[in-house]
PDB file of C-alpha atoms in Angstrom:
ATOM      1  CA  MET A   6      -0.161  -0.161  -0.079  1.00  0.00           C
ATOM      2  CA  THR A   7       3.058   2.565   0.818  1.00  0.00           C
ATOM      3  CA  ASP A   8       3.996   2.154  -3.123  1.00  0.00           C
ATOM      4  CA  ASP A   9       0.798   2.909  -4.220  1.00  0.00           C
ATOM      5  CA  GLN A  10       0.439   5.816  -1.946  1.00  0.00           C
ATOM      6  CA  SER A  11       3.786   6.736  -2.798  1.00  0.00           C
ATOM      7  CA  ARG A  12       2.886   6.471  -6.921  1.00  0.00           C
ATOM      8  CA  ARG A  13      -0.504   8.460  -6.119  1.00  0.00           C
ATOM      9  CA  ARG A  14       1.218  11.185  -4.297  1.00  0.00           C
ATOM     10  CA  PHE A  15       3.570  11.596  -7.146  1.00  0.00           C
ATOM     11  CA  LEU A  16       0.873  11.831  -9.781  1.00  0.00           C
ATOM     12  CA  SER A  17      -0.668  14.249  -7.669  1.00  0.00           C
ATOM     13  CA  ARG A  18       2.283  16.306  -7.079  1.00  0.00           C
ATOM     14  CA  ARG A  19       3.037  16.202 -11.391  1.00  0.00           C
ATOM     15  CA  ALA A  20      -0.312  17.043 -11.990  1.00  0.00           C
ATOM     16  CA  ILE A  21      -0.357  20.475 -10.005  1.00  0.00           C
ATOM     17  CA  ALA A  22       3.290  21.370 -11.582  1.00  0.00           C
ATOM     18  CA  LEU A  23       2.593  21.042 -14.517  1.00  0.00           C
ATOM     19  CA  ALA A  24      -1.084  23.259 -14.032  1.00  0.00           C
ATOM     20  CA  GLY A  25       1.297  26.076 -12.707  1.00  0.00           C
ATOM     21  CA  VAL A  26       3.504  25.530 -15.873  1.00  0.00           C
ATOM     22  CA  MET A  27       0.440  25.786 -17.959  1.00  0.00           C
ATOM     23  CA  ALA A  28      -1.048  28.637 -16.038  1.00  0.00           C
ATOM     24  CA  LEU A  29       2.723  30.518 -16.065  1.00  0.00           C
ATOM     25  CA  ALA A  30       2.906  30.261 -19.699  1.00  0.00           C
ATOM     26  CA  GLY A  31      -0.656  31.590 -20.759  1.00  0.00           C
ATOM     27  CA  CYS A  32       0.104  34.574 -18.747  1.00  0.00           C
ATOM     28  CA  THR A  33       3.683  34.894 -20.848  1.00  0.00           C
ATOM     29  CA  SER A  34       1.519  34.472 -23.696  1.00  0.00           C
ATOM     30  CA  GLY A  35       2.111  37.215 -26.574  1.00  0.00           C
ATOM     31  CA  GLY A  36      -1.826  37.249 -26.565  1.00  0.00           C
ATOM     32  CA  ASN A  37      -2.294  36.532 -29.947  1.00  0.00           C
ATOM     33  CA  GLY A  38      -5.238  35.133 -29.464  1.00  0.00           C
ATOM     34  CA  ASN A  39      -4.180  31.411 -29.871  1.00  0.00           C
ATOM     35  CA  GLY A  40      -4.677  30.867 -25.912  1.00  0.00           C
ATOM     36  CA  GLY A  41      -8.371  31.232 -25.421  1.00  0.00           C
ATOM     37  CA  GLY A  42     -10.411  34.725 -24.903  1.00  0.00           C
ATOM     38  CA  ASP A  43     -10.885  37.285 -26.772  1.00  0.00           C
ATOM     39  CA  ASP A  44      -7.424  38.928 -27.304  1.00  0.00           C
ATOM     40  CA  GLY A  45      -8.225  39.856 -31.727  1.00  0.00           C
ATOM     41  CA  PRO A  46      -7.739  43.381 -32.641  1.00  0.00           C
ATOM     42  CA  THR A  47     -10.310  45.751 -32.172  1.00  0.00           C
ATOM     43  CA  PRO A  48      -9.772  49.050 -34.206  1.00  0.00           C
ATOM     44  CA  SER A  49     -12.287  50.908 -32.245  1.00  0.00           C
ATOM     45  CA  ASP A  50     -10.401  50.788 -29.285  1.00  0.00           C
ATOM     46  CA  GLU A  51      -8.155  53.737 -30.819  1.00  0.00           C
ATOM     47  CA  PRO A  52      -9.914  56.715 -30.753  1.00  0.00           C
ATOM     48  CA  THR A  53      -7.741  58.940 -32.666  1.00  0.00           C
ATOM     49  CA  ALA A  54      -6.587  56.598 -35.773  1.00  0.00           C
ATOM     50  CA  THR A  55      -8.747  56.243 -38.972  1.00  0.00           C
ATOM     51  CA  ALA A  56      -8.150  52.109 -38.080  1.00  0.00           C
ATOM     52  CA  THR A  57     -10.775  50.390 -40.521  1.00  0.00           C
ATOM     53  CA  ASP A  58     -11.454  46.382 -41.373  1.00  0.00           C
ATOM     54  CA  SER A  59     -12.972  47.413 -44.561  1.00  0.00           C
ATOM     55  CA  GLY A  60     -10.235  45.867 -46.587  1.00  0.00           C
ATOM     56  CA  GLY A  61      -8.788  49.496 -47.932  1.00  0.00           C
ATOM     57  CA  SER A  62     -11.174  49.905 -51.042  1.00  0.00           C
ATOM     58  CA  ASN A  63     -10.338  53.163 -50.840  1.00  0.00           C
ATOM     59  CA  ALA A  64      -6.502  52.753 -50.362  1.00  0.00           C
ATOM     60  CA  ASP A  65      -4.246  54.579 -53.127  1.00  0.00           C
ATOM     61  CA  HIS A  66      -1.052  52.840 -51.947  1.00  0.00           C
ATOM     62  CA  THR A  67      -1.317  49.780 -48.676  1.00  0.00           C
ATOM     63  CA  VAL A  68       2.193  49.239 -46.488  1.00  0.00           C
ATOM     64  CA  VAL A  69       1.843  45.985 -45.752  1.00  0.00           C
ATOM     65  CA  VAL A  70       3.136  45.597 -41.819  1.00  0.00           C
ATOM     66  CA  GLY A  71       5.448  42.387 -41.119  1.00  0.00           C
ATOM     67  CA  PRO A  72       4.487  40.543 -44.210  1.00  0.00           C
ATOM     68  CA  ALA A  73       5.287  36.876 -43.694  1.00  0.00           C
ATOM     69  CA  GLY A  74       5.800  37.360 -39.897  1.00  0.00           C
ATOM     70  CA  SER A  75       9.055  39.303 -41.179  1.00  0.00           C
ATOM     71  CA  LEU A  76      10.326  42.822 -39.168  1.00  0.00           C
ATOM     72  CA  VAL A  77       9.589  45.125 -42.276  1.00  0.00           C
ATOM     73  CA  PHE A  78       7.209  47.238 -43.737  1.00  0.00           C
ATOM     74  CA  ASP A  79       6.538  46.457 -47.317  1.00  0.00           C
ATOM     75  CA  PRO A  80       7.514  48.767 -49.286  1.00  0.00           C
ATOM     76  CA  ALA A  81       9.296  50.585 -46.249  1.00  0.00           C
ATOM     77  CA  GLU A  82       9.848  53.630 -48.236  1.00  0.00           C
ATOM     78  CA  LEU A  83       7.021  55.180 -50.511  1.00  0.00           C
ATOM     79  CA  ALA A  84       6.219  57.924 -52.602  1.00  0.00           C
ATOM     80  CA  VAL A  85       2.558  59.415 -53.289  1.00  0.00           C
ATOM     81  CA  ALA A  86       0.930  62.119 -54.161  1.00  0.00           C
ATOM     82  CA  PRO A  87      -0.609  64.866 -52.045  1.00  0.00           C
ATOM     83  CA  GLY A  88      -4.371  63.838 -50.980  1.00  0.00           C
ATOM     84  CA  ASP A  89      -3.585  60.292 -51.270  1.00  0.00           C
ATOM     85  CA  THR A  90      -4.624  57.300 -48.871  1.00  0.00           C
ATOM     86  CA  VAL A  91      -2.166  54.839 -47.423  1.00  0.00           C
ATOM     87  CA  GLN A  92      -4.034  51.455 -45.734  1.00  0.00           C
ATOM     88  CA  PHE A  93      -1.136  50.026 -43.054  1.00  0.00           C
ATOM     89  CA  SER A  94      -2.648  46.157 -43.337  1.00  0.00           C
ATOM     90  CA  TRP A  95      -1.311  44.043 -40.359  1.00  0.00           C
ATOM     91  CA  GLU A  96      -0.104  40.167 -41.420  1.00  0.00           C
ATOM     92  CA  SER A  97       1.393  39.599 -38.489  1.00  0.00           C
ATOM     93  CA  ASN A  98       1.070  39.842 -34.792  1.00  0.00           C
ATOM     94  CA  PHE A  99       2.318  42.858 -32.383  1.00  0.00           C
ATOM     95  CA  HIS A 100       3.502  45.775 -34.073  1.00  0.00           C
ATOM     96  CA  THR A 101       3.047  49.677 -34.377  1.00  0.00           C
ATOM     97  CA  VAL A 102       3.326  52.301 -36.834  1.00  0.00           C
ATOM     98  CA  THR A 103       4.489  54.921 -34.665  1.00  0.00           C
ATOM     99  CA  VAL A 104       5.948  58.768 -35.983  1.00  0.00           C
ATOM    100  CA  GLU A 105       9.028  59.754 -35.120  1.00  0.00           C
ATOM    101  CA  SER A 106       9.153  62.599 -37.566  1.00  0.00           C
ATOM    102  CA  ALA A 107       6.217  64.538 -39.483  1.00  0.00           C
ATOM    103  CA  PRO A 108       5.508  67.846 -41.301  1.00  0.00           C
ATOM    104  CA  SER A 109       4.767  70.625 -38.721  1.00  0.00           C
ATOM    105  CA  ALA A 110       0.992  70.797 -40.336  1.00  0.00           C
ATOM    106  CA  SER A 111       0.532  67.610 -40.510  1.00  0.00           C
ATOM    107  CA  ASP A 112      -2.092  65.189 -38.294  1.00  0.00           C
ATOM    108  CA  TRP A 113      -1.313  61.641 -38.320  1.00  0.00           C
ATOM    109  CA  THR A 114      -0.166  60.111 -35.722  1.00  0.00           C
ATOM    110  CA  GLY A 115      -0.206  56.601 -36.878  1.00  0.00           C
ATOM    111  CA  THR A 116      -1.476  54.045 -34.353  1.00  0.00           C
ATOM    112  CA  GLY A 117       0.570  55.082 -31.275  1.00  0.00           C
ATOM    113  CA  GLU A 118       2.622  52.805 -28.617  1.00  0.00           C
ATOM    114  CA  GLU A 119      -0.303  50.351 -28.718  1.00  0.00           C
ATOM    115  CA  THR A 120       0.529  46.860 -30.776  1.00  0.00           C
ATOM    116  CA  GLN A 121      -2.046  46.066 -33.170  1.00  0.00           C
ATOM    117  CA  ASP A 122      -2.110  42.035 -34.927  1.00  0.00           C
ATOM    118  CA  ALA A 123      -2.706  40.436 -38.197  1.00  0.00           C
ATOM    119  CA  GLY A 124      -5.640  41.937 -39.472  1.00  0.00           C
ATOM    120  CA  TYR A 125      -5.695  45.001 -38.182  1.00  0.00           C
ATOM    121  CA  THR A 126      -5.229  47.877 -40.637  1.00  0.00           C
ATOM    122  CA  HIS A 127      -4.497  51.435 -40.318  1.00  0.00           C
ATOM    123  CA  THR A 128      -5.535  54.104 -42.854  1.00  0.00           C
ATOM    124  CA  HIS A 129      -4.564  57.796 -43.547  1.00  0.00           C
ATOM    125  CA  THR A 130      -5.067  60.584 -46.163  1.00  0.00           C
ATOM    126  CA  PHE A 131      -1.746  62.074 -46.419  1.00  0.00           C
ATOM    127  CA  GLU A 132      -2.613  65.701 -47.297  1.00  0.00           C
ATOM    128  CA  VAL A 133       0.654  68.032 -45.831  1.00  0.00           C
ATOM    129  CA  THR A 134       3.859  67.659 -48.799  1.00  0.00           C
ATOM    130  CA  GLY A 135       7.193  66.146 -47.038  1.00  0.00           C
ATOM    131  CA  THR A 136       8.797  63.392 -45.643  1.00  0.00           C
ATOM    132  CA  TYR A 137       6.994  60.992 -42.875  1.00  0.00           C
ATOM    133  CA  ASP A 138       9.811  59.136 -41.108  1.00  0.00           C
ATOM    134  CA  TYR A 139       7.859  55.812 -38.770  1.00  0.00           C
ATOM    135  CA  TYR A 140       8.416  52.704 -37.000  1.00  0.00           C
ATOM    136  CA  CYS A 141       7.370  49.756 -35.159  1.00  0.00           C
ATOM    137  CA  ASN A 142       7.826  50.195 -31.567  1.00  0.00           C
ATOM    138  CA  PRO A 143       8.736  47.128 -30.301  1.00  0.00           C
ATOM    139  CA  HIS A 144      11.061  45.630 -33.650  1.00  0.00           C
ATOM    140  CA  ARG A 145      12.516  49.467 -33.993  1.00  0.00           C
ATOM    141  CA  GLY A 146      15.918  48.120 -33.026  1.00  0.00           C
ATOM    142  CA  SER A 147      15.519  45.115 -35.769  1.00  0.00           C
ATOM    143  CA  GLY A 148      15.236  47.892 -38.417  1.00  0.00           C
ATOM    144  CA  MET A 149      11.501  48.030 -38.573  1.00  0.00           C
ATOM    145  CA  VAL A 150      11.448  51.263 -40.418  1.00  0.00           C
ATOM    146  CA  GLY A 151       9.500  52.964 -43.106  1.00  0.00           C
ATOM    147  CA  SER A 152       8.885  56.562 -44.396  1.00  0.00           C
ATOM    148  CA  ILE A 153       6.804  58.322 -46.989  1.00  0.00           C
ATOM    149  CA  THR A 154       7.368  61.030 -48.840  1.00  0.00           C
ATOM    150  CA  VAL A 155       4.307  63.233 -50.035  1.00  0.00           C
ATOM    151  CA  GLY A 156       4.598  65.299 -53.233  1.00  0.00           C
ATOM    152  CA  ASP A 157       8.033  66.230 -54.534  1.00  0.00           C
ATOM    153  CA  ALA A 158       9.885  66.680 -51.332  1.00  0.00           C
ATOM    154  CA  ASP A 159      13.640  66.494 -52.809  1.00  0.00           C
ATOM    155  CA  GLY A 160      12.606  68.065 -56.554  1.00  0.00           C
ATOM    156  CA  GLY A 161      12.483  65.350 -58.255  1.00  0.00           C
ATOM    157  CA  SER A 162       9.734  64.645 -60.712  1.00  0.00           C
ATOM    158  CA  GLY A 163       6.869  63.872 -58.047  1.00  0.00           C
ATOM    159  CA  ASP A 164       6.919  60.420 -59.567  1.00  0.00           C
ATOM    160  CA  SER A 165       4.705  58.094 -56.962  1.00  0.00           C
ATOM    161  CA  GLY A 166       5.586  54.868 -59.591  1.00  0.00           C
ATOM    162  CA  GLY A 167       7.684  52.976 -56.908  1.00  0.00           C
ATOM    163  CA  GLY A 168       9.013  50.907 -60.078  1.00  0.00           C
ATOM    164  CA  ASP A 169      12.555  51.014 -60.558  1.00  0.00           C
ATOM    165  CA  ASP A 170      13.380  53.246 -57.081  1.00  0.00           C
ATOM    166  CA  PRO A 171      17.732  52.813 -56.036  1.00  0.00           C
ATOM    167  CA  TYR A 172      16.907  52.400 -52.372  1.00  0.00           C
TER     168      TYR A 172
END
């Protein structure tokens, strides 16, 4: 009977330890929606951003945020005309579009510091000419930065075609 009691005590302790590990793993997960609960993106929580789930039907340009899980914006550099609308579309989790610099007359605030997940979109119509530099707050050190040039900021032709950009 002592062997049976020892075995039960051993199994009971293992079950408790396993439950503790599972609880700890749940607390430290990235909140990507795979661990239960409703942790999905909620664009309505961003009161000042022009966030939408519409799929960008009105966007003139699209910047993909974290394509295929990579730590980049695609394209990283974009030239647009004044009045063009750009949609930022999340393809992976835990990213921001945080404004580093923008023309002083601009009203663009990006998405702020709160991270968003796959499926989230943020659109903005760029009216003020100049250069807008932005980054992903958690991944800036990994080089996740981008830039939008509105209008003819460098004195060039103002072509926003993208094509054979030397960058």
